[in-house]
XYZ file of C-alpha atoms in Angstrom:
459
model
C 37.611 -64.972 65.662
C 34.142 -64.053 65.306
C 32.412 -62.514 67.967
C 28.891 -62.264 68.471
C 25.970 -60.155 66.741
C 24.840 -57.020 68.853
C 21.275 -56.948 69.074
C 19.330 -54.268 67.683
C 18.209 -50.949 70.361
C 14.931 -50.639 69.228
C 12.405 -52.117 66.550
C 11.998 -51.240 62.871
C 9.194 -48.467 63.639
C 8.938 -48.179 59.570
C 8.824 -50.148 56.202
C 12.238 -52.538 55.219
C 11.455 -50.935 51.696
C 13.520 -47.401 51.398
C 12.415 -44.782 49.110
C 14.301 -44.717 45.846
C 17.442 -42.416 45.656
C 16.623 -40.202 42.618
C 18.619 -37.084 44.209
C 21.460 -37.881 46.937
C 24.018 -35.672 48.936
C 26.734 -37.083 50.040
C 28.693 -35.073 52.853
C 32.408 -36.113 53.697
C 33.397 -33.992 56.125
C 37.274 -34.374 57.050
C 39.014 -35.349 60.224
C 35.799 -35.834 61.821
C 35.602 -37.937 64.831
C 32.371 -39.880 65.608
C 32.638 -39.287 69.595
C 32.683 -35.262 68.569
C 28.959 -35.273 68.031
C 26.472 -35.204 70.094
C 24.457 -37.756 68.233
C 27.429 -39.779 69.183
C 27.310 -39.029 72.898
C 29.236 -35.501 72.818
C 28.629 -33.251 75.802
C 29.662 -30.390 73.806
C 26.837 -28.802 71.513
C 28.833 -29.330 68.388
C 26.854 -30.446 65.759
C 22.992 -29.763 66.461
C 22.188 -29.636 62.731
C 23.787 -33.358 62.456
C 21.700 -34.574 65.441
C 18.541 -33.399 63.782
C 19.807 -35.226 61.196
C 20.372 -38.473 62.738
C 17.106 -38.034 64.731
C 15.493 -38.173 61.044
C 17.393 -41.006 59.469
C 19.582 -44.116 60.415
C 22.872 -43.668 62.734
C 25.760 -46.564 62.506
C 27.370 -46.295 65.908
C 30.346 -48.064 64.551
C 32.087 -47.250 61.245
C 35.413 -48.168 60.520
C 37.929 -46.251 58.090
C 40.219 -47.700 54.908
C 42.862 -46.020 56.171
C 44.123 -43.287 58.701
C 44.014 -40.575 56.320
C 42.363 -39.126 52.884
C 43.598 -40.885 49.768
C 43.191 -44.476 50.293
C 40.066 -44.126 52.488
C 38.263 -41.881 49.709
C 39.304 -44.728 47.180
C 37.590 -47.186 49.338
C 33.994 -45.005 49.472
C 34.534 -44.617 46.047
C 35.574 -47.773 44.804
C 33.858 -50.644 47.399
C 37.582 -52.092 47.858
C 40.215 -51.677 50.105
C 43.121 -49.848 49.473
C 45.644 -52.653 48.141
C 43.106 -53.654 46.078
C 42.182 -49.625 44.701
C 45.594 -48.017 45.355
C 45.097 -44.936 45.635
C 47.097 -43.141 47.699
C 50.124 -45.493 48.085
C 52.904 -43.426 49.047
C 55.650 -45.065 47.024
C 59.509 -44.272 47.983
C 61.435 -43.215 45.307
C 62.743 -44.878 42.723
C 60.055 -47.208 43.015
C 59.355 -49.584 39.861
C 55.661 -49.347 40.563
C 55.774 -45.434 39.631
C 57.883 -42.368 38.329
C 59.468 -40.252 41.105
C 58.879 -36.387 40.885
C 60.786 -34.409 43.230
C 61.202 -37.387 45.806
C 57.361 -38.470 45.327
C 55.266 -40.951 43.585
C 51.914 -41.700 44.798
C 49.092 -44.271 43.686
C 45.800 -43.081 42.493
C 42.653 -45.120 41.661
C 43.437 -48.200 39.481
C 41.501 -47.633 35.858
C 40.573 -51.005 35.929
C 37.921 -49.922 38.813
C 34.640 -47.996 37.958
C 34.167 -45.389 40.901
C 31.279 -44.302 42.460
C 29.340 -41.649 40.049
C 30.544 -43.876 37.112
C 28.508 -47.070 38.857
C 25.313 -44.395 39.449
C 22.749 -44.304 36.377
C 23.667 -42.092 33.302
C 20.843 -39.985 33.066
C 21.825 -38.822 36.864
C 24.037 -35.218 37.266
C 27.078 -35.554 39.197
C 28.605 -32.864 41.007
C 31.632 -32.473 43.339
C 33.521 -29.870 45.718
C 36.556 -30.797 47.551
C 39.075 -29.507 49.047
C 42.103 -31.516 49.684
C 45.309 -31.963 47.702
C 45.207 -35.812 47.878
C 41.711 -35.558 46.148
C 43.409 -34.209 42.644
C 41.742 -35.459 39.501
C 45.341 -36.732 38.559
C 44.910 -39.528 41.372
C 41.361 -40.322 39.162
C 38.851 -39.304 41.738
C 37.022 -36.750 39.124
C 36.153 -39.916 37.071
C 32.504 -40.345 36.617
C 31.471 -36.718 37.476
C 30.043 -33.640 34.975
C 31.166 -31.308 37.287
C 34.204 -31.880 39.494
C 35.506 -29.008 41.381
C 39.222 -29.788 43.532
C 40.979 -27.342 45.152
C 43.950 -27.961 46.905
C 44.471 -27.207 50.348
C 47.462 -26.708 52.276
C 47.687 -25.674 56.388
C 47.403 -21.948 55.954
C 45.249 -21.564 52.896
C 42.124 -24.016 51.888
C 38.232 -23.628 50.750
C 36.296 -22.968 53.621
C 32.939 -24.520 54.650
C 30.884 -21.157 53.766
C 32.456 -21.511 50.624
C 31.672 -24.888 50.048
C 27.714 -24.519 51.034
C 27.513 -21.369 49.017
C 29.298 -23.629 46.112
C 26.633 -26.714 46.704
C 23.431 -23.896 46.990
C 24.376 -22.613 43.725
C 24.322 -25.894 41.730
C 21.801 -27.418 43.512
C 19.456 -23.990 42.292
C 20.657 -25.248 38.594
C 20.207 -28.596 38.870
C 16.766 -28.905 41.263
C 14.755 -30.673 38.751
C 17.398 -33.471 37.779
C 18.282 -36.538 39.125
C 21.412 -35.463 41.162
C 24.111 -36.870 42.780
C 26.534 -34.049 44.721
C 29.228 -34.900 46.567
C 30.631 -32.080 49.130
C 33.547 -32.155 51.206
C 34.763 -29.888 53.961
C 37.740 -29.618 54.755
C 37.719 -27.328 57.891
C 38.008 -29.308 61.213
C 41.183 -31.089 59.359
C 43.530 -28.083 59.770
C 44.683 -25.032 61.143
C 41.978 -25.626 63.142
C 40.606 -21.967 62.305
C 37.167 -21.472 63.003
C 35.886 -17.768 62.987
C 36.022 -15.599 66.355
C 32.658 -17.046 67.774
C 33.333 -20.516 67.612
C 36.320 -19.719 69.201
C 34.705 -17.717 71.883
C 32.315 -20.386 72.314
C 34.647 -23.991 72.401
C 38.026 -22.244 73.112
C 37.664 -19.337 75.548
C 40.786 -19.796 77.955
C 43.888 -19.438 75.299
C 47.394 -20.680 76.746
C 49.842 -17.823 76.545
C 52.246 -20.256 74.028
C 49.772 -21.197 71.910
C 46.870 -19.328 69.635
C 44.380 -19.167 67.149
C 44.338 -20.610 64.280
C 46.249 -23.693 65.946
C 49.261 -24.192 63.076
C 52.076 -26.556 65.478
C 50.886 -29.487 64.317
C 54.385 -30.546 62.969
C 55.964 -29.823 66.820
C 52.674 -31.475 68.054
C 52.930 -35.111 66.491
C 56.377 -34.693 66.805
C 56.351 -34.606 70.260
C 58.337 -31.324 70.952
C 55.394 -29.726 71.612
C 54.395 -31.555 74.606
C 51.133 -29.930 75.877
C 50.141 -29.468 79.212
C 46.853 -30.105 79.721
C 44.870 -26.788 79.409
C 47.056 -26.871 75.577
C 45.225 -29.605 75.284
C 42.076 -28.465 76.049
C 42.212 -25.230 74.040
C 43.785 -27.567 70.531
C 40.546 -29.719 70.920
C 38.222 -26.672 71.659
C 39.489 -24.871 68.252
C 38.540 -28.231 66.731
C 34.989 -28.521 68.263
C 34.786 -24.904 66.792
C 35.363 -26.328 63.858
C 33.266 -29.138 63.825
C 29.923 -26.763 64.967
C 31.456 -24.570 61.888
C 30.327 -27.067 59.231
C 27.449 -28.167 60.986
C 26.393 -24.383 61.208
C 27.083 -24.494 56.918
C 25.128 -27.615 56.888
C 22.118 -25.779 58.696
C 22.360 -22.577 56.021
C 22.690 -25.613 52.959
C 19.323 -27.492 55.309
C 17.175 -23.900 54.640
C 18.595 -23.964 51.445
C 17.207 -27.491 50.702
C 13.616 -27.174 52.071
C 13.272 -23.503 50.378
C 13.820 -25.189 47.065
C 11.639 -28.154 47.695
C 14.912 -31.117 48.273
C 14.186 -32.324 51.538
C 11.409 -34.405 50.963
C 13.090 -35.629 47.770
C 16.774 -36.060 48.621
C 18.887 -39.145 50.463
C 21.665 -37.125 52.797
C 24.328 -39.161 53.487
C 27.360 -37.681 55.938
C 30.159 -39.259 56.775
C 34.341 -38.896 57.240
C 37.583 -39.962 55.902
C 39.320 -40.408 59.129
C 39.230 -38.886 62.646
C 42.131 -37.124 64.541
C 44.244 -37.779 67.403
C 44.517 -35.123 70.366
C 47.291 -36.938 72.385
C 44.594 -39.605 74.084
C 47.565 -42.027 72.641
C 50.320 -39.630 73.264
C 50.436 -37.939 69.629
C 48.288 -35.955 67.788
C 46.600 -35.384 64.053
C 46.267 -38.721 61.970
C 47.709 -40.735 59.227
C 50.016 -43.005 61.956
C 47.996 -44.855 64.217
C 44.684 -47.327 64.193
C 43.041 -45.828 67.465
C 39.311 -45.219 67.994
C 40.023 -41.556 67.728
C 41.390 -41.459 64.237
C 39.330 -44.855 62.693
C 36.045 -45.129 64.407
C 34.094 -42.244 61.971
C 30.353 -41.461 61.972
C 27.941 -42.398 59.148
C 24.274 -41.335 59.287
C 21.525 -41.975 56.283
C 18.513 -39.729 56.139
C 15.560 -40.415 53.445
C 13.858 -38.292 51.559
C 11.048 -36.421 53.872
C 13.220 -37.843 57.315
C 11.055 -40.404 58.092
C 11.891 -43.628 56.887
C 13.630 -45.437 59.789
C 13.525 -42.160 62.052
C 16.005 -42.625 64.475
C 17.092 -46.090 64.243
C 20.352 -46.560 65.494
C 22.769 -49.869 64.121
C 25.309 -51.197 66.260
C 27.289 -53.713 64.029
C 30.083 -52.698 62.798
C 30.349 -51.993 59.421
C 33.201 -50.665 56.875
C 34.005 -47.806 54.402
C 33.998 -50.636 51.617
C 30.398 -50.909 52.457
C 29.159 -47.432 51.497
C 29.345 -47.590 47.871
C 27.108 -50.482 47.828
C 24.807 -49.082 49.566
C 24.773 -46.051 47.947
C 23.780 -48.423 44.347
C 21.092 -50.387 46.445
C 19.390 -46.802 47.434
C 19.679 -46.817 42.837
C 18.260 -50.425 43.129
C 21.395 -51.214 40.821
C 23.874 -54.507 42.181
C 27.026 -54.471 43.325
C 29.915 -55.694 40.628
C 30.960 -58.767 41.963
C 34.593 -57.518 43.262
C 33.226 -55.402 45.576
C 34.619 -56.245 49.063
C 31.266 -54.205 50.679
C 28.001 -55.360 50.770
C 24.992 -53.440 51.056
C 24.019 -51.879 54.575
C 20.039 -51.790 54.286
C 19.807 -55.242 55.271
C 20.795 -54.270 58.953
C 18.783 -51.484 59.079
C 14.717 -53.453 59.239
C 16.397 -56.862 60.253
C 18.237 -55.451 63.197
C 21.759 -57.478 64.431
C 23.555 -59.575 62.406
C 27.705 -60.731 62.022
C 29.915 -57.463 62.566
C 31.735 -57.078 59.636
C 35.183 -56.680 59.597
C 37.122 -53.530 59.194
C 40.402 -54.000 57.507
C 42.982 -50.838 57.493
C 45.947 -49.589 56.007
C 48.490 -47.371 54.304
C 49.232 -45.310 56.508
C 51.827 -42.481 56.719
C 54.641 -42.484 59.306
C 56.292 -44.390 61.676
C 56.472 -47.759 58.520
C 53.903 -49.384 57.743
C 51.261 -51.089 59.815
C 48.024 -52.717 58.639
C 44.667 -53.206 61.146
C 41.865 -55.284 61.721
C 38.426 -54.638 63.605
C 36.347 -57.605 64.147
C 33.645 -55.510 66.380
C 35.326 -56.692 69.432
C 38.959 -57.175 68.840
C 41.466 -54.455 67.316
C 44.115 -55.749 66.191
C 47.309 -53.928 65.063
C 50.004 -55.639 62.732
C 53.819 -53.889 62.149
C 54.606 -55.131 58.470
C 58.134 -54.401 58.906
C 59.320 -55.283 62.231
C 56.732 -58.293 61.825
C 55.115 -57.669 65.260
C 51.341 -57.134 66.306
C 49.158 -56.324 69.759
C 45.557 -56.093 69.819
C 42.815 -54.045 71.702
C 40.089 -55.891 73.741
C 37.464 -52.611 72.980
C 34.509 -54.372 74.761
C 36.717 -54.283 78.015
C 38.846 -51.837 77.229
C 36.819 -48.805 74.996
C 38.985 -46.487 75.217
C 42.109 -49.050 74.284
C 44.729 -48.160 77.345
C 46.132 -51.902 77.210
C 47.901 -53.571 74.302
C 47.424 -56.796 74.537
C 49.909 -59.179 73.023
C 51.171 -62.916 72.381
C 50.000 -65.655 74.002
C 45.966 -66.099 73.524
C 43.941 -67.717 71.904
C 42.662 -64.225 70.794
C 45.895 -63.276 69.631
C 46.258 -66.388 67.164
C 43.096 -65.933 65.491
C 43.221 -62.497 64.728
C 46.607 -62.701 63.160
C 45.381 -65.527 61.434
C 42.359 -63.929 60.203
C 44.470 -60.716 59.263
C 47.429 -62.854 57.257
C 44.424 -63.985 55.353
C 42.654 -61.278 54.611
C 46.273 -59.616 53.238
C 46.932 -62.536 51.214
C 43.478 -62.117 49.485
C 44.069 -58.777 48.961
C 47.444 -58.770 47.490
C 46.396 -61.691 44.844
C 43.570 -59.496 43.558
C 45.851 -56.313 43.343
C 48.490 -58.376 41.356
C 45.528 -59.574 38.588
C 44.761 -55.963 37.822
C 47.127 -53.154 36.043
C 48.118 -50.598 38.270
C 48.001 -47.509 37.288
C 50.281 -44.838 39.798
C 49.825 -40.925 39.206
C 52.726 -38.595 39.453
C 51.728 -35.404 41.071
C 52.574 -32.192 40.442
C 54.703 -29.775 42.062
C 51.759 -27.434 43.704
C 50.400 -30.495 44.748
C 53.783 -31.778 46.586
C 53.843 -28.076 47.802
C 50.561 -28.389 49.506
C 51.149 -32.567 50.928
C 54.575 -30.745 52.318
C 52.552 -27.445 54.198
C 50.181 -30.413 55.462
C 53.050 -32.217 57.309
C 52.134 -35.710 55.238
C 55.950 -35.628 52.843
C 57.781 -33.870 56.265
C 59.800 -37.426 56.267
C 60.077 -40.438 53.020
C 57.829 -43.565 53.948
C 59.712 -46.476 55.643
């Protein structure tokens, strides 16, 4: 199935030509939904700093994710390949041949047969990284490439904060002004407890259910379903997340100043974007890692240019991938893409307005076995490896996908098709390359378990 182009909103008011990245930020900021910002259509003044943002660079209404949650979709910004074909974060069962089980785990990390993302960038460029998340560990690979990569693992009640993180990035950035840079930062904050200090909460969550509280730490009881929120829970869960969202985009204002005091602005590409977005029970669950709903895959991704006015508020509306950042990321380098690369370049769309959605393929995903997805910028379709069953979403009719669609269409048929295909591919070019699966360490396993991700073994 191939549905038609969308055409473009509004004319290239600018050059095709994009000024050369010399110095780049890239911003991953985790669990963040696209429809949470205002740039996005959000009601709720969440993420003014963002919107300015966008306002000054190029928006992509329509980013699909690798996969529901942080490993494999990381791998797939870093690598320009899906996660079969990367493996990271393959949650392997034990006594797997593909791996050695520690304490009932074994999990994939980046193949070494794949460069990643600062090894691709030019050598004479600094690389620098803060994250926060246990799944990003440098035993999993992800530190490859960088001078300076600092992890720290993060578990529900303890984790880096965002003023910690800009305070982190304003510090090397003083140091390393006058290079060629490349920094990547990643918050961690609107993932969970969903924590943000009194004011946010004053501001998003004022009317606090007498069962629940701030920070928000059920989220076991809430996917589980023993939670069951009424509907002012509901409201107060996704207002401590809001606060948490206008958190980081309150850090990103403070590392903004930062920026323009020391001259960066005008001389730095911003790129911000998300692993994966979260559920708040619009599907009748919550958090992320299970399911292939808008809420959790649909992610933003905005690219502002050095100054903010190259392409100042153009806004895409094909749909485009995670595989396709990291080439565009080396096109902004004018260096090619290595020809295994799944992605292909964005900054075609962006002067040329619509072309051919591309499609979004998704997978590895946490609970409930294992299901793989497909987003052809109409269609959503949804395939259960196990019980060897699908549905699909029809999002131009139904956006906010309340009917699951089955057998018996021609739509149906072609979209399985296309997605038994694009597996097939896949799995042939993960079996040519030596795998290479990282067994993590116990205060890693300590932190996936205070997350919720090891609370039951993979189907």
């Amino acid at each position: 199935h191939t549905p038609a182009a969308t055409p473009a909103p509004n004319p290239a008011p600018h050059p095709a030509v994009p000024p050369t990245a010399e110095k780049m930020i890239l911003v991953v900021i985790d669990a963040l939904r696209a429809d949470r910002l205002g740039c996005y259509g959000f009601a709720e003044p969440t993420s003014p700093t963002i919107d300015a943002w966008a306002e000054e660079g190029v928006l992509f209404e329509t980013l699909h994710v690798a996969s529901p949650w942080t490993a494999p979709s990381f791998g797939s910004i870093f690598t320009g390949v899906s996660p079969t074909a990367h493996g990271a974060g393959e949650m392997l069962i034990k006594g797997s041949k593909k791996g050695t089980s520690l304490m009932g785990v074994t999990v994939g990390g980046i193949r070494k047969s794949l460069p990643t993302l600062p090894e691709l960038l030019p050598g004479d460029t600094v690389k620098g990284a803060y994250v926060t998340n246990a799944f990003l560990s440098e035993k999993l690979g992800f530190h490859r490439g960088f001078d300076h990569y600092d992890h720290r693992n993060a578990s529900i009640y303890r984790y880096r904060t965002a003023d910690q993180i800009t305070k982190k990035a304003i510090t090397w950035l003083t140091d390393h002004k006058e290079d060629d840079f490349f920094l990547l930062l990643h918050y961690f904050d609107p993932h969970m407890k969903y924590d943000p200090p009194a004011k946010y909460v004053k501001q998003f969550a004022p009317d606090k259910p007498r069962r629940l509280s701030a920070p928000f730490v059920d989220h076991h009881s809430a996917r589980d379903g023993s939670l069951n929120p009424n509907e002012k829970e509901k409201r107060f869960i996704r207002g401590l997340y809001n606060g948490e969202v206008r958190f980081v985009d309150d850090q990103l204002a403070l590392l903004k100043d930062a920026m323009e005091e020391m001259g960066l602005l005008d001389s730095t590409w911003l790129v911000i974007t998300s692993d994966h977005g979260e559920e708040h029970f619009e599907h009748g669950s919550f958090e992320h890692g299970h399911a292939y709903e808008e809420e959790v895959t649909r992610v933003p991704l905005i690219l502002r240019a050095p100054g903010g006015r190259w392409q100042a508020g153009r806004r895409i509306q094909t749909s485009v991938r995670h595989v396709d950042i990291l080439p565009t990321l080396l096109a902004l380098h004018h260096l090619p893409s290595p020809p295994h690369f799944e992605g292909t370049s964005l900054l075609s769309l962006i002067p040329h307005g619509a072309q051919e959605h591309r499609p979004a393929y998704m997978e590895f995903n946490l609970f409930h076995g294992q299901q793989v997805a497909l987003f052809d910028g109409r269609y959503k379709f949804v395939w259960d490896t196990r019980r060897k069953r699908g549905f699909y979403y029809d999002l131009t009719e139904d956006p906010g996908e309340t009917t699951r669609l089955g057998k018996g269409s021609p739509e149906y048929d072609a979209l399985y098709t296309q997605l038994k295909a694009t597996r097939v591919k896949l799995q042939k070019a993960a079996a040519n390359k030596a795998t290479n699966q990282a067994v993590m360490d116990a205060e890693t396993i300590e932190a996936l378990r205070s997350l919720g991700y090891l609370e039951k073994a993979p189907e």
